mmCIF file of C-alpha atoms and ligand atoms in Angstrom:
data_model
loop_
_atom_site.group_PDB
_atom_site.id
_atom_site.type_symbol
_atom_site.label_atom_id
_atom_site.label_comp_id
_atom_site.label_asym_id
_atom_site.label_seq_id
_atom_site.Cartn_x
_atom_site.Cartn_y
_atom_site.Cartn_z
ATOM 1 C CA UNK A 1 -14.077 0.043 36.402
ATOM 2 C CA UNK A 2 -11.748 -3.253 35.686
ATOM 3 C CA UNK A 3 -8.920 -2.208 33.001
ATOM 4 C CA UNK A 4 -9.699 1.260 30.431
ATOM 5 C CA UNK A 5 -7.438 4.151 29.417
ATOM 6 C CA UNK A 6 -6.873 6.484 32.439
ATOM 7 C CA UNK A 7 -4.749 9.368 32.077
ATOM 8 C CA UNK A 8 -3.145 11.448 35.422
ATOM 9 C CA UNK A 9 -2.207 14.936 35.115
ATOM 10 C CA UNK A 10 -0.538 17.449 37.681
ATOM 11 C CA UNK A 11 -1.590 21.112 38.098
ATOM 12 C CA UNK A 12 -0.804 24.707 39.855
ATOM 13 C CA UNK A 13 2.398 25.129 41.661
ATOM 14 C CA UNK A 14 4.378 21.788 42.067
ATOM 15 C CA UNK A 15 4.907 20.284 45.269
ATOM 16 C CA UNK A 16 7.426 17.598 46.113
ATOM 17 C CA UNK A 17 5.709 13.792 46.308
ATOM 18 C CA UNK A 18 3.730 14.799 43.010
ATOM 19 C CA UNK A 19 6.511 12.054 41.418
ATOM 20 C CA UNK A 20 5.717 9.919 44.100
ATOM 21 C CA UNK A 21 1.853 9.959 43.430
ATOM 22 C CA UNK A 22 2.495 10.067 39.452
ATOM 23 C CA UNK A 23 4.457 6.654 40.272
ATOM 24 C CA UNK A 24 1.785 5.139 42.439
ATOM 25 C CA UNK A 25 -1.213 5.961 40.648
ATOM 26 C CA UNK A 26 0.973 4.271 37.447
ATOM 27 C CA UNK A 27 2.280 1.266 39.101
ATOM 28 C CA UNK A 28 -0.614 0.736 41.014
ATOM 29 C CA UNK A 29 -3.207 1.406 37.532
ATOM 30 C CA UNK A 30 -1.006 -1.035 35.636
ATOM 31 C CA UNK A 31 -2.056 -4.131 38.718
ATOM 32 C CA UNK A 32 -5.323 -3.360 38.140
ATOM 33 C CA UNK A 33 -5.168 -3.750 34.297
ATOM 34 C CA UNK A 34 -5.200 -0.163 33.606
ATOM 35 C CA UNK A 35 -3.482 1.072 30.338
ATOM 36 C CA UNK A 36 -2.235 4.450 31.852
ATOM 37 C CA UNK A 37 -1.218 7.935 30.574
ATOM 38 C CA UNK A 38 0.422 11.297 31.620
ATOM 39 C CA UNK A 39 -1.313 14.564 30.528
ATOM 40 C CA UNK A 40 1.622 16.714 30.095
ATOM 41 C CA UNK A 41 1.593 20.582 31.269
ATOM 42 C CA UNK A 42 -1.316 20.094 33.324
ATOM 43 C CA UNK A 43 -4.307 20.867 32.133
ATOM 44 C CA UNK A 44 -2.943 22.548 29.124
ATOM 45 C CA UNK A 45 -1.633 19.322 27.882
ATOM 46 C CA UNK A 46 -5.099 17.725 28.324
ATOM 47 C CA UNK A 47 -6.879 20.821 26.302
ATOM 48 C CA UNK A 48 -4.369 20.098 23.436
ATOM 49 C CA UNK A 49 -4.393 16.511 23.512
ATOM 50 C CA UNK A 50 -1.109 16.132 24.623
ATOM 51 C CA UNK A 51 -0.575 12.117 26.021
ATOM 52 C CA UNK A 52 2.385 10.280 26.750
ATOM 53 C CA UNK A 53 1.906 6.274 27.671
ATOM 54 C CA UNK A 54 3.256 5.941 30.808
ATOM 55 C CA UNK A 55 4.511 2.236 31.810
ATOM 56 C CA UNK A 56 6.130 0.596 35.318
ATOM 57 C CA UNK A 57 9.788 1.776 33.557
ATOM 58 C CA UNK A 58 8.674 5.247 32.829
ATOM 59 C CA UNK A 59 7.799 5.913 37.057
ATOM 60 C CA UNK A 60 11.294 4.365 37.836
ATOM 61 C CA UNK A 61 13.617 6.601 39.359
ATOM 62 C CA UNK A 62 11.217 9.262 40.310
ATOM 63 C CA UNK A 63 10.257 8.848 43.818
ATOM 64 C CA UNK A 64 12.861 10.738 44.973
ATOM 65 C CA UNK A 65 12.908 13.717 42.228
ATOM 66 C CA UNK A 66 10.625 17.030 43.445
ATOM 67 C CA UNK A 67 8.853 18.710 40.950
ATOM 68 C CA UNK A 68 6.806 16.886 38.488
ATOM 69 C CA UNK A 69 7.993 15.109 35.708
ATOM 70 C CA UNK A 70 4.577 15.342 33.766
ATOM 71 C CA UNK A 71 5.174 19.236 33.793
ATOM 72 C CA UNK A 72 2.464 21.694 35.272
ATOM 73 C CA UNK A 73 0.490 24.883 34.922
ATOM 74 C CA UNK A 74 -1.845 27.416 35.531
ATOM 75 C CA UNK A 75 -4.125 26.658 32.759
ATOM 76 C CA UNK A 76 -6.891 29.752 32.449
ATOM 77 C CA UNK A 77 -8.543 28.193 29.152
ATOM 78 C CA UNK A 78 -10.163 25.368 31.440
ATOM 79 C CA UNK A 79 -11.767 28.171 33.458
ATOM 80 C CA UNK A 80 -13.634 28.263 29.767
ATOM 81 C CA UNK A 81 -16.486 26.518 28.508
ATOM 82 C CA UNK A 82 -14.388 26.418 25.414
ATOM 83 C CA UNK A 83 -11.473 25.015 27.172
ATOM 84 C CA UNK A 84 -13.715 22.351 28.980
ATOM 85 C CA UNK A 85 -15.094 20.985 25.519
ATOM 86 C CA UNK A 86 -11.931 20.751 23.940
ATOM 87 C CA UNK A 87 -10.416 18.638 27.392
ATOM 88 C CA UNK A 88 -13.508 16.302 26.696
ATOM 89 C CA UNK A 89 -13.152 16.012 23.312
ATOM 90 C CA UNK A 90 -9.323 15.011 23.569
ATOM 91 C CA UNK A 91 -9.662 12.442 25.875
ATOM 92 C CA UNK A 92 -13.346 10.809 23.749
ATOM 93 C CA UNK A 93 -10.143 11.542 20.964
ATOM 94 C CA UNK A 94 -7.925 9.441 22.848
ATOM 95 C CA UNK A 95 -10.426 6.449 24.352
ATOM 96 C CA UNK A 96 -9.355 8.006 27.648
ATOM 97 C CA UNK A 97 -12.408 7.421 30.032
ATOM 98 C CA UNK A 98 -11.020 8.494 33.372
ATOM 99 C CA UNK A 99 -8.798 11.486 34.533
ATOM 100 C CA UNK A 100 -6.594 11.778 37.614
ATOM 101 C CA UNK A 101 -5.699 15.296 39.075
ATOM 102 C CA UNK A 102 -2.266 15.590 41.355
ATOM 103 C CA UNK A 103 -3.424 19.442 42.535
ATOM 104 C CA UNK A 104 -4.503 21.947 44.727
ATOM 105 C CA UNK A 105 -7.345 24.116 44.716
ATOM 106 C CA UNK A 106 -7.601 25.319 41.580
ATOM 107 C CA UNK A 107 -6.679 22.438 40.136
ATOM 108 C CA UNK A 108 -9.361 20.409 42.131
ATOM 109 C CA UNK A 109 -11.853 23.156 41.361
ATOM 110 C CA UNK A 110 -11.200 22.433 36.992
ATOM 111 C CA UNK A 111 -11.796 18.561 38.219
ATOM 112 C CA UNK A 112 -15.010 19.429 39.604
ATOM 113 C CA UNK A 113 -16.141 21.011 36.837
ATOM 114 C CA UNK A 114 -15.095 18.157 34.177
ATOM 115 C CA UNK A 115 -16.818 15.766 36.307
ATOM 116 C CA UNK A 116 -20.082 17.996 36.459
ATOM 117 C CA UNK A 117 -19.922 17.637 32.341
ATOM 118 C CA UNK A 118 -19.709 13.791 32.839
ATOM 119 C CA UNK A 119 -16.211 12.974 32.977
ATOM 120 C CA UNK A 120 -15.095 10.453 35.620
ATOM 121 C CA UNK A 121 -12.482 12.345 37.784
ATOM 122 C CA UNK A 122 -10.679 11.732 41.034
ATOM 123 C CA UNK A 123 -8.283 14.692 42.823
ATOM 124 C CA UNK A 124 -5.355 13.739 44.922
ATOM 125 C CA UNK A 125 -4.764 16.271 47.351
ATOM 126 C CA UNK A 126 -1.391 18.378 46.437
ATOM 127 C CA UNK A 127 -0.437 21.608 47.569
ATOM 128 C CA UNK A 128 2.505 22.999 49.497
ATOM 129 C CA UNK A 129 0.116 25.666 51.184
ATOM 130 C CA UNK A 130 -2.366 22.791 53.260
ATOM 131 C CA UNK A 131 -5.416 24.904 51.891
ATOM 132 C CA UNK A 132 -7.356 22.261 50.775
ATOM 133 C CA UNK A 133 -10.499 20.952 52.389
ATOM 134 C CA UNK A 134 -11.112 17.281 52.408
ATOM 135 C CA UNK A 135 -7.549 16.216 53.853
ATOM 136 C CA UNK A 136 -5.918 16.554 57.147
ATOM 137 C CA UNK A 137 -2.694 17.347 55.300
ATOM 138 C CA UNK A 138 -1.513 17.536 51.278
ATOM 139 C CA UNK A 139 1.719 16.345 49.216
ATOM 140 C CA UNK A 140 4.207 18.671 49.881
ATOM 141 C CA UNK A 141 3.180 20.608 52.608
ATOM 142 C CA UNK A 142 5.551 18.824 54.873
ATOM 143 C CA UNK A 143 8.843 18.953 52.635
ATOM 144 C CA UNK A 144 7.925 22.872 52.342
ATOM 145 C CA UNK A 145 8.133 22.992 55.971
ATOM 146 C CA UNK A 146 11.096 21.335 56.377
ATOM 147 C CA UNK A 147 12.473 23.317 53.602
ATOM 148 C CA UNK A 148 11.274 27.033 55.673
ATOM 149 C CA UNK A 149 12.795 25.429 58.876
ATOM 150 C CA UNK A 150 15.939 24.308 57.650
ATOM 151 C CA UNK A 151 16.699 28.103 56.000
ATOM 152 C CA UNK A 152 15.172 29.307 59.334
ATOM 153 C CA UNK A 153 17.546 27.974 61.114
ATOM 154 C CA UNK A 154 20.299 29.231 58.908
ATOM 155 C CA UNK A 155 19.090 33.028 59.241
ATOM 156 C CA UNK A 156 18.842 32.690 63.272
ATOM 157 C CA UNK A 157 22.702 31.683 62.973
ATOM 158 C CA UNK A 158 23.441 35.114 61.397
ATOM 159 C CA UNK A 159 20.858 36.990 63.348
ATOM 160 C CA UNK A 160 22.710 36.203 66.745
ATOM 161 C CA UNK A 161 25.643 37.115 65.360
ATOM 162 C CA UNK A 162 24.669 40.565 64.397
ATOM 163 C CA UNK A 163 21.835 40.907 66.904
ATOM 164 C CA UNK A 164 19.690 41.428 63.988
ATOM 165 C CA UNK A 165 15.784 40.982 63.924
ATOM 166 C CA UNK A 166 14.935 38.909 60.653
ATOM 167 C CA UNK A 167 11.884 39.155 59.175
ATOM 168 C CA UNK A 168 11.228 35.550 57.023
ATOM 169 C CA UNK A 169 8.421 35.930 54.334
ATOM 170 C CA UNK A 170 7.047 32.238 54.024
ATOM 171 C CA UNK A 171 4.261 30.741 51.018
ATOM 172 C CA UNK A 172 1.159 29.664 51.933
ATOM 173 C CA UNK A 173 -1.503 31.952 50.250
ATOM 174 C CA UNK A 174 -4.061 32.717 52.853
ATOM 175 C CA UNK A 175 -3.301 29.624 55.105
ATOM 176 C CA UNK A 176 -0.702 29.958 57.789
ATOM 177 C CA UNK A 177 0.155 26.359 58.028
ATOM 178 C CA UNK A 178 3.437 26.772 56.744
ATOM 179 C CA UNK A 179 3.951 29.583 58.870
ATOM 180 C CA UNK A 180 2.928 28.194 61.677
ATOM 181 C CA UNK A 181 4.679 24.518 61.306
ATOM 182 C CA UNK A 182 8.337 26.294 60.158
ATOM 183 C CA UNK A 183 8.010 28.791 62.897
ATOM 184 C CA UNK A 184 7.125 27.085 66.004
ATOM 185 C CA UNK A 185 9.947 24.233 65.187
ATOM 186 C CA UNK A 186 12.045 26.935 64.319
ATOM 187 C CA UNK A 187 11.338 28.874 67.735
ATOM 188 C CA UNK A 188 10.147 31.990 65.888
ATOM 189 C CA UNK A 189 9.572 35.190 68.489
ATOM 190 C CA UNK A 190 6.424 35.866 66.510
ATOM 191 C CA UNK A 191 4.532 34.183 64.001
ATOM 192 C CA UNK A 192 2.135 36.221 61.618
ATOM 193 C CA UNK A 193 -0.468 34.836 59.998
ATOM 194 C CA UNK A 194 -3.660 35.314 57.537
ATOM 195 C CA UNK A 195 -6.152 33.509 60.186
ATOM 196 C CA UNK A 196 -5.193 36.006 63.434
ATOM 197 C CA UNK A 197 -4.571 39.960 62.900
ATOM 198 C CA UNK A 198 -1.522 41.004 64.203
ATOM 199 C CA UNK A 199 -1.425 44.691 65.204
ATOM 200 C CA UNK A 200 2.468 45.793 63.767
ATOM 201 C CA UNK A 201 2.869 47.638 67.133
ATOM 202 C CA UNK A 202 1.821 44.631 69.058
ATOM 203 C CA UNK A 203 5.052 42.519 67.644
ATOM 204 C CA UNK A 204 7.301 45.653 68.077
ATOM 205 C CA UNK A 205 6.228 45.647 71.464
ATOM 206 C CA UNK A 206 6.657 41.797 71.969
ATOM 207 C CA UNK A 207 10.213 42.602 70.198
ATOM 208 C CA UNK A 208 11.026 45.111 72.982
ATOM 209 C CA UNK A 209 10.056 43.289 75.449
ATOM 210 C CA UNK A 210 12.120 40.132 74.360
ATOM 211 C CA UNK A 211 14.928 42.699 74.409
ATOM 212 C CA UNK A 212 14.540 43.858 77.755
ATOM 213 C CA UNK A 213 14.243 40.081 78.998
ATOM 214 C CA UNK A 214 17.902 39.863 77.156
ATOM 215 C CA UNK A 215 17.059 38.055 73.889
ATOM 216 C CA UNK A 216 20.233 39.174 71.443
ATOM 217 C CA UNK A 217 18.091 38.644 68.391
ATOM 218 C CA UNK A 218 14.863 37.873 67.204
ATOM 219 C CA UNK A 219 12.907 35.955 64.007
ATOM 220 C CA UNK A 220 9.180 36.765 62.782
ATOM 221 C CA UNK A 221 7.980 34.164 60.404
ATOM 222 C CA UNK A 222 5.215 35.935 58.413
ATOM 223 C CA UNK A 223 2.728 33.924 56.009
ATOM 224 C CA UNK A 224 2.919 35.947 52.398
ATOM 225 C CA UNK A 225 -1.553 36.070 52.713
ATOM 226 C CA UNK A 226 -1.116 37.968 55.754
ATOM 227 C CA UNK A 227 -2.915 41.129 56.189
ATOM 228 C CA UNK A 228 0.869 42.952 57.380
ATOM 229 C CA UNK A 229 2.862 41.034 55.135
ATOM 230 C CA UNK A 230 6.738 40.870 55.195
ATOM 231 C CA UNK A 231 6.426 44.141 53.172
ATOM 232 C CA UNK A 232 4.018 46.267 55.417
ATOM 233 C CA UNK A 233 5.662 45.068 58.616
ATOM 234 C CA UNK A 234 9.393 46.376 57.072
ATOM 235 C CA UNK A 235 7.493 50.010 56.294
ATOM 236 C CA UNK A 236 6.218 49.658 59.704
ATOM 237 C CA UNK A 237 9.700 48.985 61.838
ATOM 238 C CA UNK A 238 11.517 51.265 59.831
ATOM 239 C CA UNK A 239 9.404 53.657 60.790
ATOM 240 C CA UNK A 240 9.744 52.708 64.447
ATOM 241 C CA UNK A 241 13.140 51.294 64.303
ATOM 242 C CA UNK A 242 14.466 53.529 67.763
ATOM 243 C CA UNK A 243 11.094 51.173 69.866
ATOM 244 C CA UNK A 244 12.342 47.802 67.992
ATOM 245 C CA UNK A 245 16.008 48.127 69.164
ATOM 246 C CA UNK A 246 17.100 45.361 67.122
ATOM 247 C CA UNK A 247 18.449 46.167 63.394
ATOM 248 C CA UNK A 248 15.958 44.759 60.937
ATOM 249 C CA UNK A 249 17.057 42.495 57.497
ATOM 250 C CA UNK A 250 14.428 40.834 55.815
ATOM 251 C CA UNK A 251 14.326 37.363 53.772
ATOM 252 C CA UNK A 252 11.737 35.877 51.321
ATOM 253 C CA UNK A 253 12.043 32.466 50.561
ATOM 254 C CA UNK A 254 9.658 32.172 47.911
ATOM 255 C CA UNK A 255 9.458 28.995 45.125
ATOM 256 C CA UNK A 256 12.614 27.689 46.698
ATOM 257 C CA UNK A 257 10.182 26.084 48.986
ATOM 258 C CA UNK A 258 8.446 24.065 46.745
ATOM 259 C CA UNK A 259 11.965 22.680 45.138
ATOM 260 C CA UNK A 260 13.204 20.019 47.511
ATOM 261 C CA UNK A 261 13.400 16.227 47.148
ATOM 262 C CA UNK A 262 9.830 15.117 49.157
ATOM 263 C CA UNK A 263 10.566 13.923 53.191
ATOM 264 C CA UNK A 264 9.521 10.396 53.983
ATOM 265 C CA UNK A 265 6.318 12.079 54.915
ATOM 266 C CA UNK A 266 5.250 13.181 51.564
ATOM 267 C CA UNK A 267 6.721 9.947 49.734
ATOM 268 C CA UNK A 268 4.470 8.047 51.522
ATOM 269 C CA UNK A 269 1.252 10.193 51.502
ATOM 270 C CA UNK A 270 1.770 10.631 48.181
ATOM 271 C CA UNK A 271 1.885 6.621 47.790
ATOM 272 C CA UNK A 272 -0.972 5.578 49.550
ATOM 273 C CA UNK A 273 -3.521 8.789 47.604
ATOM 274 C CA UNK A 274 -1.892 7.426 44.279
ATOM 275 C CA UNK A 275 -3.008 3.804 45.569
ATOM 276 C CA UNK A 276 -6.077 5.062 46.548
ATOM 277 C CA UNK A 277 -7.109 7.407 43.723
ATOM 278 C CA UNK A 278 -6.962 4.308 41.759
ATOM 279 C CA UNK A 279 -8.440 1.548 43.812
ATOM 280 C CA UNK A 280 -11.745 4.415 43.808
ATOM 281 C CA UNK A 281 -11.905 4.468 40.307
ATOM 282 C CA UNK A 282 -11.204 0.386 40.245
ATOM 283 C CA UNK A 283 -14.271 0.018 42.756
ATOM 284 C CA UNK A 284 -16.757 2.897 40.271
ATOM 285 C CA UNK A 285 -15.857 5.985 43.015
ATOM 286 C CA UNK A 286 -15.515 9.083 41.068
ATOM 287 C CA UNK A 287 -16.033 13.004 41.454
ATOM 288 C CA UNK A 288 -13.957 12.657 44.980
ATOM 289 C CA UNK A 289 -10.624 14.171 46.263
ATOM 290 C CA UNK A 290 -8.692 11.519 47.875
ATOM 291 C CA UNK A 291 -6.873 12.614 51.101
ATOM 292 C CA UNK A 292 -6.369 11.483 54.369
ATOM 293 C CA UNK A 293 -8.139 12.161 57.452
ATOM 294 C CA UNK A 294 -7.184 10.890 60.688
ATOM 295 C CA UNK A 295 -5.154 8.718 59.574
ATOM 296 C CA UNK A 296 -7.134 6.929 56.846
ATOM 297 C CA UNK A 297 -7.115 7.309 52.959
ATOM 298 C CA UNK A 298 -10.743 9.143 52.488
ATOM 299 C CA UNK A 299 -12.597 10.300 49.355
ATOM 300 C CA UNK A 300 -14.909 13.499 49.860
ATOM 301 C CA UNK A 301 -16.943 14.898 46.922
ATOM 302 C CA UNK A 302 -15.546 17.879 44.605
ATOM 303 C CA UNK A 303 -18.771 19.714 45.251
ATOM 304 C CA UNK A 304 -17.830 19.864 48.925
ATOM 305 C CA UNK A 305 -13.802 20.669 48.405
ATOM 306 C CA UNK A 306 -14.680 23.166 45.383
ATOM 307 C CA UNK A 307 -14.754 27.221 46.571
ATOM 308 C CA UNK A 308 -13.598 26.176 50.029
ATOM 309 C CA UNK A 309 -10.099 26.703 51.471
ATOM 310 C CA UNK A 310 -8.994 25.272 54.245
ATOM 311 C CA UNK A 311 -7.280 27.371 57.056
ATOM 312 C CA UNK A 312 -5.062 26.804 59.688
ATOM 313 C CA UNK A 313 -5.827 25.001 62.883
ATOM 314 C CA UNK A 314 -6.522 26.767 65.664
ATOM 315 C CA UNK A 315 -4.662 24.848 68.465
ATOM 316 C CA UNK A 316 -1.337 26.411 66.614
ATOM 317 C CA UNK A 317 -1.517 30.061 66.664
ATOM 318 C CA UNK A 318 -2.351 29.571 70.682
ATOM 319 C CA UNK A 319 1.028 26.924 70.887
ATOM 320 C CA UNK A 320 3.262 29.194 69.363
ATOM 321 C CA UNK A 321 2.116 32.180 71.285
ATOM 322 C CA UNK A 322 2.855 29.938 75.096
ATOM 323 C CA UNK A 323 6.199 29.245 73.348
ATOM 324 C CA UNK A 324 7.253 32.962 72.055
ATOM 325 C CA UNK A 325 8.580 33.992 75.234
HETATM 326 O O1 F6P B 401 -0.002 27.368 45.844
HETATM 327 C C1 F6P B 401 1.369 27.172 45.965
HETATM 328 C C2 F6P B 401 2.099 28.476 45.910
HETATM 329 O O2 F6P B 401 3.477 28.201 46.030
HETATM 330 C C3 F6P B 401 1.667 29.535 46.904
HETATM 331 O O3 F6P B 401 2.205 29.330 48.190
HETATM 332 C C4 F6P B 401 2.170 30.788 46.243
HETATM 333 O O4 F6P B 401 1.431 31.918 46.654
HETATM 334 C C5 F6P B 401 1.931 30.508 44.783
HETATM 335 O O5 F6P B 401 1.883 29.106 44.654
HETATM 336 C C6 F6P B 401 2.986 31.038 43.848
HETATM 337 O O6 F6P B 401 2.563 30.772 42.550
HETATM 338 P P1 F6P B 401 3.475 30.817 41.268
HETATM 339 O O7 F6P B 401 4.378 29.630 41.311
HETATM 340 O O8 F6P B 401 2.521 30.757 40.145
HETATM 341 O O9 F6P B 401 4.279 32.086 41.339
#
């Protein structure tokens, strides 16, 4: 596909580099005689035909900005057959023959199903939580664990102060990447995650015995999907607060994860998927997520990323246990 009207879109929770892919996929559209558009609101912007041109001026500036200047949401109507004709119909509306989707896995999943009705779609892999199948890594996941480390950091300062345990509540749905990444850089004395079952008297036990070896204070990362979340683990020590010996405070750092300026990291990644999305549909690829494994900017079919998530890898839970001592 040499030159046509493509639109790009992003969708779900924003992640910092979506700017950074909204600006590739634009700049990068334009060189290959694209005439390019932003869906604004996500998906609900496509449903109710809402454009904007976007041109090499209208990407300037953003790189560095988090968020997504396009706008996002959780649209239920495309979950619709209702919603997924009127999406068509805009875009047939608008001359728009190809969309681009800046998402996760919901997001990706709505892509899949526009491209089963005909549409020519390609996903760029975007998610703070690292869920998705199909890439080794997504836009934003880094930034959100630099973001978890940095505040990490901040609450052990206070916890050796007041010999406190803290108990730090992390995103991630039912992945424990973020757990895992912010927690073993931040030297976390346990780490509890959706993908391995933590027993709550196991990490009180762990939290004794750290106290008998003469640690002054203690941090337990815990992923929000896990099974003893942040909540169930306070009910739990409370309960057993005489065996934990350590005075408990608990932190959630919720969407403030997701608000940073993107790392080099994510600017980059977010370049070279934008680049790529477009050189696939350039070259006639569509129905792929773009995202990069081992190194190299891949495509893999929606059918194959769709209903899948994508859990943490198992060489980190066994690191950060060698390293909780
Ligand atoms: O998928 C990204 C994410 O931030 C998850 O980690 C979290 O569970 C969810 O989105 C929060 O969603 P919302 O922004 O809709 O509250």
């Amino acid at each position: 596909m040499g030159g046509g009207r493509v639109a790009v879109l992003t969708s779900g929770g924003d992640a910092p580099g979506m700017n950074a892919a909204v600006r590739a996929v634009v700049r990068s559209g334009v060189a290959q005689g694209m005439e390019m558009f932003g869906s604004l609101h996500g998906y609900t912007g496509l449903i109710n035909g809402e454009f904007r041109p976007l041109g090499l001026r209208d990407v300037g500036g953003i790189v560095l900005r988090g968020g997504t200047i396009l706008g996002t949401t959780r649209c239920v109507e495309l979950k619709t057959d209702v919603g997924q004709v009127k999406a068509l119909q805009q875009l047939r509306e608008h001359d728009i023959s190809a969309l681009i989707v800046i998402g996760g896995n919901g997001s990706q999943s709505g892509a899949h199903t526009l491209s089963k009705k005909g549409l020519a779609v390609i996903g760029i892999a975007s998610t703070i939580d690292n869920d998705l199948y199909g890439t080794d890594v997504s836009i934003g996941a880094t930034t959100a664990a630099d973001i978890a480390l940095e505040a990490i950091d901040r609450l052990r300062v206070t916890a050796a102060s007041h010999q406190r345990v803290f108990l730090v509540e992390v995103m991630g749905r039912d992945c424990g990447y973020l757990a895992l990444m912010a927690g073993i850089a931040g030297g976390a004395e346990a780490i509890v995650i959706p993908e391995v079952d933590i027993d709550p008297a196991a990490i009180v036990g762990e939290l004794r015995t750290a106290r008998d070896r003469g640690k002054s204070h203690a941090i337990v990362v815990i992923a929000e999907g896990a099974r003893h979340n942040a909540d169930a683990l306070v009910q739990y020590f409370k309960a057993h607060e005489q065996q934990v010996g350590f005075e408990l405070r608990v932190s959630r750092l919720g969407h403030i994860q997701r608000g940073g300026s993107p790392g080099v990291f994510d600017r980059i990644l977010a370049t070279r998927l934008g680049v790529g999305a477009v050189q696939h549909l350039a070259t006639g690829r569509h129905g792929e997520l773009v995202g990069v494994i081992g190194g190299e900017v891949v495509g893999t079919p929606l059918a194959e990323i769709a209903n899948r998530t994508r859990r943490a890898d198992a060489q980190w839970p066994e690191l950060a246990r060698l390293l909780e001592v």
